[in-house]
mmCIF file of C-alpha atoms and ligand atoms in Angstrom:
data_model
loop_
_atom_site.group_PDB
_atom_site.id
_atom_site.type_symbol
_atom_site.label_atom_id
_atom_site.label_comp_id
_atom_site.label_asym_id
_atom_site.label_seq_id
_atom_site.Cartn_x
_atom_site.Cartn_y
_atom_site.Cartn_z
ATOM 1 C CA MET A 20 -8.630 21.132 -1.930
ATOM 2 C CA LYS A 21 -4.953 20.520 -2.665
ATOM 3 C CA VAL A 22 -3.408 17.200 -1.601
ATOM 4 C CA LEU A 23 0.295 16.426 -1.482
ATOM 5 C CA VAL A 24 0.895 12.755 -2.306
ATOM 6 C CA THR A 25 4.356 11.438 -1.435
ATOM 7 C CA GLY A 26 5.317 8.318 -3.381
ATOM 8 C CA GLY A 27 2.536 9.246 -5.792
ATOM 9 C CA LEU A 28 4.075 7.367 -8.714
ATOM 10 C CA GLY A 29 4.246 4.052 -6.846
ATOM 11 C CA PHE A 30 1.765 1.183 -7.050
ATOM 12 C CA ILE A 31 -0.778 2.336 -4.453
ATOM 13 C CA GLY A 32 0.131 6.032 -4.747
ATOM 14 C CA SER A 33 -0.578 6.208 -8.483
ATOM 15 C CA HIS A 34 -3.992 4.553 -8.180
ATOM 16 C CA THR A 35 -4.815 6.937 -5.337
ATOM 17 C CA CYS A 36 -3.817 9.957 -7.462
ATOM 18 C CA VAL A 37 -6.279 8.777 -10.135
ATOM 19 C CA GLU A 38 -9.109 8.511 -7.602
ATOM 20 C CA LEU A 39 -8.241 11.913 -6.109
ATOM 21 C CA LEU A 40 -8.209 13.608 -9.516
ATOM 22 C CA ASN A 41 -11.459 11.888 -10.518
ATOM 23 C CA SER A 42 -13.031 13.133 -7.281
ATOM 24 C CA GLY A 43 -12.046 16.745 -8.008
ATOM 25 C CA TYR A 44 -9.008 17.138 -5.728
ATOM 26 C CA GLU A 45 -5.927 19.021 -6.889
ATOM 27 C CA VAL A 46 -2.897 16.750 -6.644
ATOM 28 C CA VAL A 47 0.771 17.550 -6.077
ATOM 29 C CA ILE A 48 3.068 14.523 -6.323
ATOM 30 C CA VAL A 49 6.465 14.180 -4.686
ATOM 31 C CA ASP A 50 8.434 11.069 -5.672
ATOM 32 C CA ASN A 51 12.176 10.443 -5.973
ATOM 33 C CA LEU A 52 11.671 7.684 -8.577
ATOM 34 C CA SER A 53 13.706 5.243 -6.470
ATOM 35 C CA ASN A 54 11.157 2.486 -7.054
ATOM 36 C CA SER A 55 8.871 4.034 -9.671
ATOM 37 C CA SER A 56 8.961 5.441 -13.179
ATOM 38 C CA ILE A 57 8.237 8.899 -14.551
ATOM 39 C CA ASP A 58 6.050 7.263 -17.260
ATOM 40 C CA VAL A 59 3.423 6.737 -14.563
ATOM 41 C CA LEU A 60 2.775 10.489 -14.606
ATOM 42 C CA GLU A 61 1.727 10.271 -18.271
ATOM 43 C CA LYS A 62 -0.492 7.270 -17.491
ATOM 44 C CA ILE A 63 -2.253 9.157 -14.701
ATOM 45 C CA GLU A 64 -2.872 11.978 -17.162
ATOM 46 C CA GLU A 65 -4.093 9.572 -19.843
ATOM 47 C CA ILE A 66 -6.663 8.080 -17.450
ATOM 48 C CA THR A 67 -7.900 11.295 -15.830
ATOM 49 C CA SER A 68 -7.168 13.915 -18.536
ATOM 50 C CA LYS A 69 -5.569 15.947 -15.739
ATOM 51 C CA ARG A 70 -1.886 16.453 -15.121
ATOM 52 C CA PRO A 71 -0.864 16.588 -11.487
ATOM 53 C CA LYS A 72 2.034 18.811 -10.481
ATOM 54 C CA PHE A 73 5.158 16.697 -9.985
ATOM 55 C CA TYR A 74 8.395 17.194 -8.020
ATOM 56 C CA ASP A 75 11.290 14.748 -8.373
ATOM 57 C CA ILE A 76 12.563 15.197 -4.836
ATOM 58 C CA ASP A 77 13.326 13.107 -1.767
ATOM 59 C CA VAL A 78 10.965 13.607 1.165
ATOM 60 C CA CYS A 79 14.000 13.499 3.493
ATOM 61 C CA ASP A 80 15.235 16.740 1.880
ATOM 62 C CA LYS A 81 13.680 19.330 4.163
ATOM 63 C CA GLU A 82 14.597 22.411 2.128
ATOM 64 C CA GLU A 83 13.016 20.932 -1.005
ATOM 65 C CA VAL A 84 9.893 19.825 0.857
ATOM 66 C CA LYS A 85 9.561 23.349 2.321
ATOM 67 C CA LYS A 86 9.713 24.799 -1.188
ATOM 68 C CA VAL A 87 6.862 22.559 -2.302
ATOM 69 C CA PHE A 88 4.720 23.816 0.595
ATOM 70 C CA ARG A 89 5.641 27.454 -0.094
ATOM 71 C CA VAL A 90 4.781 27.274 -3.793
ATOM 72 C CA ASN A 91 1.583 25.240 -3.293
ATOM 73 C CA LYS A 92 -0.999 25.837 -0.608
ATOM 74 C CA ILE A 93 -1.214 22.231 0.622
ATOM 75 C CA ASP A 94 -4.365 21.323 2.593
ATOM 76 C CA ALA A 95 -3.606 17.666 3.298
ATOM 77 C CA VAL A 96 -0.833 15.096 2.899
ATOM 78 C CA ILE A 97 -1.111 11.409 2.003
ATOM 79 C CA HIS A 98 2.220 9.810 2.820
ATOM 80 C CA PHE A 99 3.062 6.676 0.792
ATOM 81 C CA ALA A 100 6.784 7.211 0.178
ATOM 82 C CA GLY A 101 8.937 4.597 1.875
ATOM 83 C CA TYR A 102 10.915 1.426 1.446
ATOM 84 C CA LYS A 103 8.764 -1.691 1.653
ATOM 85 C CA ALA A 104 10.716 -4.874 0.958
ATOM 86 C CA VAL A 105 10.599 -7.121 4.017
ATOM 87 C CA GLY A 106 13.699 -9.227 3.189
ATOM 88 C CA GLU A 107 15.819 -6.197 2.325
ATOM 89 C CA SER A 108 14.793 -4.547 5.589
ATOM 90 C CA VAL A 109 16.203 -7.522 7.501
ATOM 91 C CA ARG A 110 19.515 -7.237 5.630
ATOM 92 C CA GLU A 111 19.725 -3.437 5.745
ATOM 93 C CA PRO A 112 17.782 -2.251 8.796
ATOM 94 C CA LEU A 113 19.546 1.113 9.096
ATOM 95 C CA LYS A 114 18.587 2.027 5.545
ATOM 96 C CA TYR A 115 14.932 1.349 6.438
ATOM 97 C CA TYR A 116 14.930 3.178 9.774
ATOM 98 C CA ARG A 117 16.806 6.167 8.321
ATOM 99 C CA ASN A 118 14.625 6.555 5.255
ATOM 100 C CA ASN A 119 11.154 5.696 6.519
ATOM 101 C CA LEU A 120 11.436 7.588 9.802
ATOM 102 C CA ASP A 121 13.394 10.564 8.480
ATOM 103 C CA SER A 122 11.001 11.191 5.596
ATOM 104 C CA THR A 123 7.979 11.102 7.904
ATOM 105 C CA LEU A 124 9.552 13.360 10.550
ATOM 106 C CA THR A 125 10.635 15.823 7.879
ATOM 107 C CA LEU A 126 7.149 15.985 6.431
ATOM 108 C CA LEU A 127 5.493 16.420 9.823
ATOM 109 C CA GLU A 128 7.923 19.189 10.813
ATOM 110 C CA VAL A 129 7.339 21.079 7.589
ATOM 111 C CA MET A 130 3.571 20.594 7.889
ATOM 112 C CA LYS A 131 3.633 22.101 11.384
ATOM 113 C CA LYS A 132 5.617 25.103 10.225
ATOM 114 C CA GLU A 133 3.364 25.642 7.232
ATOM 115 C CA ASN A 134 0.100 25.154 9.154
ATOM 116 C CA CYS A 135 -1.033 22.024 7.379
ATOM 117 C CA HIS A 136 -2.842 19.718 9.812
ATOM 118 C CA ASN A 137 -4.316 16.863 7.785
ATOM 119 C CA PHE A 138 -2.243 13.694 7.461
ATOM 120 C CA VAL A 139 -3.118 10.260 6.067
ATOM 121 C CA PHE A 140 -0.509 7.574 6.654
ATOM 122 C CA SER A 141 0.088 4.328 4.734
ATOM 123 C CA SER A 142 0.526 1.694 7.383
ATOM 124 C CA SER A 143 0.211 -2.061 7.051
ATOM 125 C CA ALA A 144 -1.484 -5.055 8.618
ATOM 126 C CA THR A 145 2.074 -6.158 9.362
ATOM 127 C CA VAL A 146 1.729 -4.128 12.610
ATOM 128 C CA TYR A 147 -0.583 -6.844 13.982
ATOM 129 C CA GLY A 148 2.315 -9.347 14.001
ATOM 130 C CA ASN A 149 0.968 -12.868 14.460
ATOM 131 C CA PRO A 150 -2.640 -12.190 15.509
ATOM 132 C CA LYS A 151 -4.148 -14.362 18.244
ATOM 133 C CA GLU A 152 -7.617 -14.175 16.738
ATOM 134 C CA LEU A 153 -9.255 -13.573 13.375
ATOM 135 C CA PRO A 154 -10.652 -11.411 11.866
ATOM 136 C CA ILE A 155 -8.289 -8.652 12.934
ATOM 137 C CA LYS A 156 -9.764 -5.574 14.602
ATOM 138 C CA GLU A 157 -8.008 -2.226 14.936
ATOM 139 C CA ASP A 158 -7.672 -2.507 18.725
ATOM 140 C CA PHE A 159 -5.722 -5.802 18.614
ATOM 141 C CA PRO A 160 -2.237 -5.836 20.198
ATOM 142 C CA LEU A 161 0.557 -4.621 17.937
ATOM 143 C CA SER A 162 3.952 -6.198 17.281
ATOM 144 C CA THR A 163 6.262 -6.731 14.337
ATOM 145 C CA THR A 164 8.544 -9.388 12.905
ATOM 146 C CA ASN A 165 10.914 -7.371 10.694
ATOM 147 C CA PRO A 166 12.451 -3.879 10.434
ATOM 148 C CA TYR A 167 10.081 -2.804 7.639
ATOM 149 C CA GLY A 168 7.107 -3.580 9.872
ATOM 150 C CA THR A 169 8.818 -1.902 12.806
ATOM 151 C CA THR A 170 9.222 1.332 10.832
ATOM 152 C CA LYS A 171 5.437 1.309 10.250
ATOM 153 C CA LEU A 172 4.745 0.691 13.936
ATOM 154 C CA MET A 173 7.274 3.317 15.070
ATOM 155 C CA ILE A 174 5.654 5.876 12.797
ATOM 156 C CA GLU A 175 2.232 4.962 14.199
ATOM 157 C CA ARG A 176 3.633 5.645 17.696
ATOM 158 C CA ILE A 177 5.133 8.968 16.605
ATOM 159 C CA LEU A 178 1.775 9.979 15.146
ATOM 160 C CA ALA A 179 -0.059 9.014 18.351
ATOM 161 C CA ASP A 180 2.338 11.179 20.410
ATOM 162 C CA LEU A 181 2.027 14.046 17.963
ATOM 163 C CA SER A 182 -1.730 13.866 18.105
ATOM 164 C CA LYS A 183 -1.611 14.170 21.914
ATOM 165 C CA ALA A 184 0.741 17.139 21.780
ATOM 166 C CA ASP A 185 -0.811 19.026 18.876
ATOM 167 C CA LYS A 186 -4.585 19.254 19.155
ATOM 168 C CA GLU A 187 -4.830 20.837 15.716
ATOM 169 C CA MET A 188 -3.680 17.666 13.962
ATOM 170 C CA SER A 189 -6.058 15.328 12.126
ATOM 171 C CA ILE A 190 -4.381 11.999 11.470
ATOM 172 C CA ILE A 191 -5.729 8.874 9.807
ATOM 173 C CA VAL A 192 -3.648 5.699 9.861
ATOM 174 C CA LEU A 193 -4.642 3.158 7.200
ATOM 175 C CA ARG A 194 -3.559 -0.432 7.751
ATOM 176 C CA TYR A 195 -3.504 -2.157 4.383
ATOM 177 C CA PHE A 196 -3.955 -5.882 3.998
ATOM 178 C CA ASN A 197 -2.585 -7.376 0.725
ATOM 179 C CA PRO A 198 -3.100 -5.013 -2.223
ATOM 180 C CA ILE A 199 -3.018 -6.637 -5.675
ATOM 181 C CA GLY A 200 -4.755 -6.016 -9.020
ATOM 182 C CA ALA A 201 -4.256 -3.080 -11.362
ATOM 183 C CA HIS A 202 -6.173 -0.273 -13.055
ATOM 184 C CA LYS A 203 -8.687 -1.693 -15.519
ATOM 185 C CA SER A 204 -7.207 0.406 -18.348
ATOM 186 C CA GLY A 205 -4.006 -1.678 -18.059
ATOM 187 C CA LEU A 206 -2.052 1.582 -17.733
ATOM 188 C CA LEU A 207 -1.203 1.362 -14.024
ATOM 189 C CA GLY A 208 -0.170 -1.665 -11.998
ATOM 190 C CA GLU A 209 2.627 -3.367 -10.148
ATOM 191 C CA ASN A 210 5.800 -4.334 -11.937
ATOM 192 C CA PRO A 211 8.569 -4.760 -9.370
ATOM 193 C CA ARG A 212 12.208 -4.641 -10.465
ATOM 194 C CA GLY A 213 14.037 -7.976 -10.252
ATOM 195 C CA ILE A 214 12.559 -11.187 -8.881
ATOM 196 C CA PRO A 215 9.305 -10.416 -7.061
ATOM 197 C CA ASN A 216 8.981 -11.114 -3.319
ATOM 198 C CA ASN A 217 5.198 -11.009 -3.136
ATOM 199 C CA LEU A 218 2.779 -13.617 -4.356
ATOM 200 C CA MET A 219 0.770 -11.933 -7.136
ATOM 201 C CA PRO A 220 3.748 -10.329 -8.927
ATOM 202 C CA TYR A 221 5.408 -13.768 -8.852
ATOM 203 C CA ILE A 222 2.309 -15.537 -10.217
ATOM 204 C CA VAL A 223 2.059 -13.161 -13.187
ATOM 205 C CA ARG A 224 5.721 -13.699 -14.099
ATOM 206 C CA VAL A 225 5.173 -17.459 -14.047
ATOM 207 C CA ALA A 226 2.051 -17.059 -16.185
ATOM 208 C CA THR A 227 4.022 -15.077 -18.783
ATOM 209 C CA LYS A 228 6.801 -17.703 -18.597
ATOM 210 C CA GLU A 229 9.392 -15.167 -17.450
ATOM 211 C CA LEU A 230 9.776 -17.361 -14.361
ATOM 212 C CA GLU A 231 9.511 -21.119 -14.520
ATOM 213 C CA MET A 232 7.555 -22.066 -11.450
ATOM 214 C CA LEU A 233 5.922 -20.624 -8.354
ATOM 215 C CA SER A 234 7.265 -21.847 -5.020
ATOM 216 C CA VAL A 235 4.379 -22.221 -2.600
ATOM 217 C CA PHE A 236 5.850 -21.553 0.828
ATOM 218 C CA GLY A 237 4.440 -24.369 2.950
ATOM 219 C CA ASN A 238 1.279 -26.503 2.826
ATOM 220 C CA ASP A 239 1.119 -27.417 6.499
ATOM 221 C CA TYR A 240 -0.409 -24.214 7.844
ATOM 222 C CA ASP A 241 -3.567 -24.319 9.900
ATOM 223 C CA THR A 242 -5.796 -23.246 6.979
ATOM 224 C CA HIS A 243 -8.404 -24.962 4.736
ATOM 225 C CA ASP A 244 -5.803 -26.309 2.264
ATOM 226 C CA GLY A 245 -2.627 -25.888 4.327
ATOM 227 C CA THR A 246 -1.307 -22.866 2.384
ATOM 228 C CA GLY A 247 -1.138 -19.339 3.808
ATOM 229 C CA VAL A 248 -4.333 -17.299 3.877
ATOM 230 C CA ARG A 249 -4.382 -13.528 3.249
ATOM 231 C CA ASP A 250 -6.906 -10.746 2.710
ATOM 232 C CA TYR A 251 -6.220 -9.630 -0.872
ATOM 233 C CA ILE A 252 -7.716 -6.246 -1.711
ATOM 234 C CA HIS A 253 -7.975 -4.681 -5.166
ATOM 235 C CA VAL A 254 -5.659 -1.669 -5.403
ATOM 236 C CA VAL A 255 -8.479 0.451 -6.884
ATOM 237 C CA ASP A 256 -10.675 -0.304 -3.856
ATOM 238 C CA LEU A 257 -7.724 0.505 -1.630
ATOM 239 C CA ALA A 258 -7.190 3.809 -3.466
ATOM 240 C CA LYS A 259 -10.865 4.691 -2.931
ATOM 241 C CA GLY A 260 -10.361 4.049 0.788
ATOM 242 C CA HIS A 261 -7.984 7.022 0.813
ATOM 243 C CA ILE A 262 -10.712 9.348 -0.439
ATOM 244 C CA LYS A 263 -12.966 8.194 2.401
ATOM 245 C CA ALA A 264 -10.081 8.663 4.843
ATOM 246 C CA LEU A 265 -9.423 12.179 3.581
ATOM 247 C CA GLU A 266 -13.087 13.108 3.925
ATOM 248 C CA LYS A 267 -12.939 11.989 7.564
ATOM 249 C CA CYS A 268 -9.566 13.633 8.134
ATOM 250 C CA VAL A 269 -10.773 17.141 7.338
ATOM 251 C CA ARG A 270 -13.826 16.884 9.609
ATOM 252 C CA PHE A 271 -12.244 15.716 12.883
ATOM 253 C CA LYS A 272 -9.273 16.349 15.160
ATOM 254 C CA GLY A 273 -7.167 13.576 16.686
ATOM 255 C CA ILE A 274 -5.983 10.211 15.374
ATOM 256 C CA GLU A 275 -7.941 7.254 13.988
ATOM 257 C CA TYR A 276 -6.905 3.846 12.663
ATOM 258 C CA TYR A 277 -8.690 1.855 9.934
ATOM 259 C CA ASN A 278 -8.144 -1.548 8.397
ATOM 260 C CA LEU A 279 -8.400 -1.537 4.625
ATOM 261 C CA GLY A 280 -9.213 -5.105 3.651
ATOM 262 C CA THR A 281 -12.146 -7.092 2.305
ATOM 263 C CA GLY A 282 -12.689 -9.296 5.351
ATOM 264 C CA THR A 283 -12.262 -12.473 3.271
ATOM 265 C CA GLY A 284 -9.177 -14.658 3.301
ATOM 266 C CA TYR A 285 -7.923 -16.654 0.313
ATOM 267 C CA SER A 286 -5.133 -19.221 0.355
ATOM 268 C CA VAL A 287 -2.138 -19.279 -1.977
ATOM 269 C CA LEU A 288 -3.732 -22.148 -3.900
ATOM 270 C CA ASP A 289 -7.123 -20.359 -4.076
ATOM 271 C CA LEU A 290 -5.350 -17.450 -5.707
ATOM 272 C CA VAL A 291 -3.404 -19.675 -8.128
ATOM 273 C CA LYS A 292 -6.563 -21.565 -9.178
ATOM 274 C CA THR A 293 -8.641 -18.415 -9.655
ATOM 275 C CA PHE A 294 -5.805 -16.835 -11.649
ATOM 276 C CA GLU A 295 -5.610 -19.883 -13.930
ATOM 277 C CA GLU A 296 -9.376 -19.970 -14.448
ATOM 278 C CA VAL A 297 -10.069 -16.319 -15.191
ATOM 279 C CA ASN A 298 -7.016 -15.894 -17.411
ATOM 280 C CA ASN A 299 -7.068 -19.332 -19.005
ATOM 281 C CA VAL A 300 -3.368 -19.812 -18.372
ATOM 282 C CA LYS A 301 -1.256 -22.301 -16.430
ATOM 283 C CA VAL A 302 0.693 -21.385 -13.293
ATOM 284 C CA PRO A 303 2.974 -24.344 -12.511
ATOM 285 C CA TYR A 304 3.891 -24.552 -8.842
ATOM 286 C CA LYS A 305 5.747 -26.693 -6.350
ATOM 287 C CA ILE A 306 5.379 -26.884 -2.587
ATOM 288 C CA VAL A 307 8.537 -25.853 -0.738
ATOM 289 C CA ASP A 308 9.426 -25.076 2.890
ATOM 290 C CA ARG A 309 7.705 -22.306 4.804
ATOM 291 C CA ARG A 310 9.175 -18.810 4.394
ATOM 292 C CA PRO A 311 10.588 -17.633 7.742
ATOM 293 C CA GLY A 312 8.357 -15.086 9.448
ATOM 294 C CA ASP A 313 5.167 -16.028 7.553
ATOM 295 C CA ILE A 314 1.955 -16.588 9.496
ATOM 296 C CA ASP A 315 -0.942 -19.001 8.876
ATOM 297 C CA ALA A 316 -3.709 -16.548 8.192
ATOM 298 C CA CYS A 317 -4.391 -12.837 8.228
ATOM 299 C CA TYR A 318 -7.638 -11.093 7.324
ATOM 300 C CA ALA A 319 -9.371 -7.925 8.386
ATOM 301 C CA ASP A 320 -12.504 -7.113 10.243
ATOM 302 C CA PRO A 321 -13.499 -4.304 7.845
ATOM 303 C CA GLY A 322 -16.431 -3.199 10.054
ATOM 304 C CA LYS A 323 -14.908 -0.072 11.602
ATOM 305 C CA ALA A 324 -13.910 1.385 8.222
ATOM 306 C CA TYR A 325 -17.427 0.719 6.927
ATOM 307 C CA GLU A 326 -19.236 2.180 9.907
ATOM 308 C CA GLU A 327 -17.070 5.249 10.415
ATOM 309 C CA ILE A 328 -15.884 6.249 6.949
ATOM 310 C CA GLY A 329 -18.255 4.301 4.698
ATOM 311 C CA PHE A 330 -15.529 2.217 3.083
ATOM 312 C CA LYS A 331 -16.346 -1.173 1.604
ATOM 313 C CA ALA A 332 -14.237 -3.061 -0.922
ATOM 314 C CA GLU A 333 -16.291 -3.903 -4.000
ATOM 315 C CA LEU A 334 -14.038 -5.795 -6.379
ATOM 316 C CA GLY A 335 -13.534 -9.545 -6.089
ATOM 317 C CA ILE A 336 -10.620 -11.895 -6.364
ATOM 318 C CA GLU A 337 -11.480 -12.585 -10.038
ATOM 319 C CA ASP A 338 -11.120 -8.877 -10.906
ATOM 320 C CA MET A 339 -7.807 -8.790 -9.047
ATOM 321 C CA CYS A 340 -6.455 -11.803 -10.966
ATOM 322 C CA ARG A 341 -7.731 -10.583 -14.346
ATOM 323 C CA GLU A 342 -6.374 -7.067 -13.992
ATOM 324 C CA SER A 343 -2.996 -8.071 -12.564
ATOM 325 C CA TYR A 344 -2.427 -10.254 -15.650
ATOM 326 C CA ASN A 345 -3.843 -7.744 -18.119
ATOM 327 C CA TYR A 346 -1.443 -5.092 -16.822
ATOM 328 C CA ILE A 347 1.602 -7.309 -17.245
ATOM 329 C CA LEU A 348 0.572 -8.438 -20.742
ATOM 330 C CA LYS A 349 0.284 -4.782 -21.767
ATOM 331 C CA ASN A 350 3.547 -3.732 -20.130
ATOM 332 C CA LYS A 351 5.814 -6.699 -20.615
ATOM 333 C CA SER A 352 9.287 -5.929 -21.935
ATOM 334 C CA ASP A 353 9.840 -8.568 -24.643
HETATM 335 C C1 LIG B 183 4.170 -9.071 2.980
HETATM 336 C C2 LIG B 183 4.570 -8.371 4.265
HETATM 337 C C3 LIG B 183 3.667 -7.186 4.458
HETATM 338 C C4 LIG B 183 3.683 -6.291 3.248
HETATM 339 C C5 LIG B 183 3.248 -7.121 2.038
HETATM 340 C C6 LIG B 183 3.271 -6.306 0.758
HETATM 341 C C7 LIG B 183 5.163 -9.423 6.426
HETATM 342 C C8 LIG B 183 4.912 -10.552 7.374
HETATM 343 N N1 LIG B 183 4.413 -9.354 5.345
HETATM 344 O O1 LIG B 183 2.885 -9.644 3.209
HETATM 345 O O2 LIG B 183 4.107 -6.457 5.560
HETATM 346 O O3 LIG B 183 2.812 -5.217 3.437
HETATM 347 O O4 LIG B 183 4.155 -8.214 1.899
HETATM 348 O O5 LIG B 183 4.552 -5.889 0.430
HETATM 349 O O6 LIG B 183 5.997 -8.634 6.682
HETATM 350 N N2 LIG B 183 3.863 -16.827 -1.052
HETATM 351 C C9 LIG B 183 4.225 -17.989 -1.703
HETATM 352 N N3 LIG B 183 5.155 -17.913 -2.701
HETATM 353 C C10 LIG B 183 5.724 -16.742 -3.092
HETATM 354 C C11 LIG B 183 5.346 -15.551 -2.423
HETATM 355 C C12 LIG B 183 4.419 -15.646 -1.400
HETATM 356 O O7 LIG B 183 3.733 -19.081 -1.382
HETATM 357 O O8 LIG B 183 6.573 -16.730 -4.000
HETATM 358 C C13 LIG B 183 2.830 -16.894 0.005
HETATM 359 C C14 LIG B 183 3.287 -16.421 1.371
HETATM 360 O O9 LIG B 183 3.828 -17.484 2.105
HETATM 361 C C15 LIG B 183 1.970 -15.893 1.945
HETATM 362 C C16 LIG B 183 1.205 -15.371 0.736
HETATM 363 O O10 LIG B 183 1.796 -16.016 -0.390
HETATM 364 O O11 LIG B 183 1.220 -16.942 2.525
HETATM 365 C C17 LIG B 183 1.297 -13.872 0.538
HETATM 366 O O12 LIG B 183 2.675 -13.476 0.555
HETATM 367 P P1 LIG B 183 3.130 -11.997 0.125
HETATM 368 O O13 LIG B 183 2.470 -11.613 -1.144
HETATM 369 O O14 LIG B 183 4.618 -11.959 0.168
HETATM 370 O O15 LIG B 183 2.500 -11.068 1.250
HETATM 371 P P2 LIG B 183 2.621 -11.144 2.860
HETATM 372 O O16 LIG B 183 3.772 -11.959 3.287
HETATM 373 O O17 LIG B 183 1.272 -11.471 3.389
#
């Protein structure tokens, strides 16, 4: 079975390509390298001893996407490509709506024309907004707090409408909680350009002394130690969730939604302490004001994904901390 992976050289996309190749799928990657590096292709090959086909094209470019479908008989698409920085999306909403919606519509139109009916979409727990209850179940009300999140929710709505109109389509929407960690080889991981926005990439830069100190955004939340609680999931577990989703996708028609999380919440300080312990390194921090838009706590009810597609996260917070650091130590530019 041949799978087209858009954004396949990104953080989650690259780990998913490894799992697909290791499970015997043929992989075709489309990535415009806007937030990824071509070196990742070599790393995927080094880990799997297989070289996926690669196209350096933009998913918004319909003619180019058509060519990829004509040259390769694509059976299913996993769509990761998209902009994902929350703060930037607030400053430049049109850029986010144009890119994230256009790329998805283009792909879906080409898929229809080329008779490809299997689609797995990278959504986010951000679509649950500020949940009234925890843990979060898939049927909770949806809302968003920023344009990035709104692009995810709008795409979910488009997919729901498409599924009603086109009974041939098989669509799985995966709502990710907070992916961190890296491949245990140290070859793949997350290394954002510039100053990181997210917690784990910031912690590792403080640990390597590239940044002086972590700012902990608020210690007066309604959580066990006052700092924000999130459901951190190892990126390799998350990648494996896509294989389970694909297996389901090809054996049903319609649309389904699954949380990909562990079901356990850890606070900012839990993560800092575990990181310090497992890596034997200091992460100096100071408590600062809350970051606008942040919520107290967010963690998944992972039950539906377990019952319906057999997905269960296996790696713990220690593995996530160890591998995130290991990756940066191996890939640090001195
Ligand atoms: C955010 C986005 C989410 C997106 C995810 C990954 C929202 C509300 N959240 O999740 O959609 O999928 O990033 O890109 O849109 N923190 C600090 N100091 C820091 C950084 C973070 O204390 O320097 C805290 C935050 O307040 C939060 C926790 O760490 O409590 C996790 O933050 P982060 O890694 O940015 O992820 P989210 O905000 O949960």
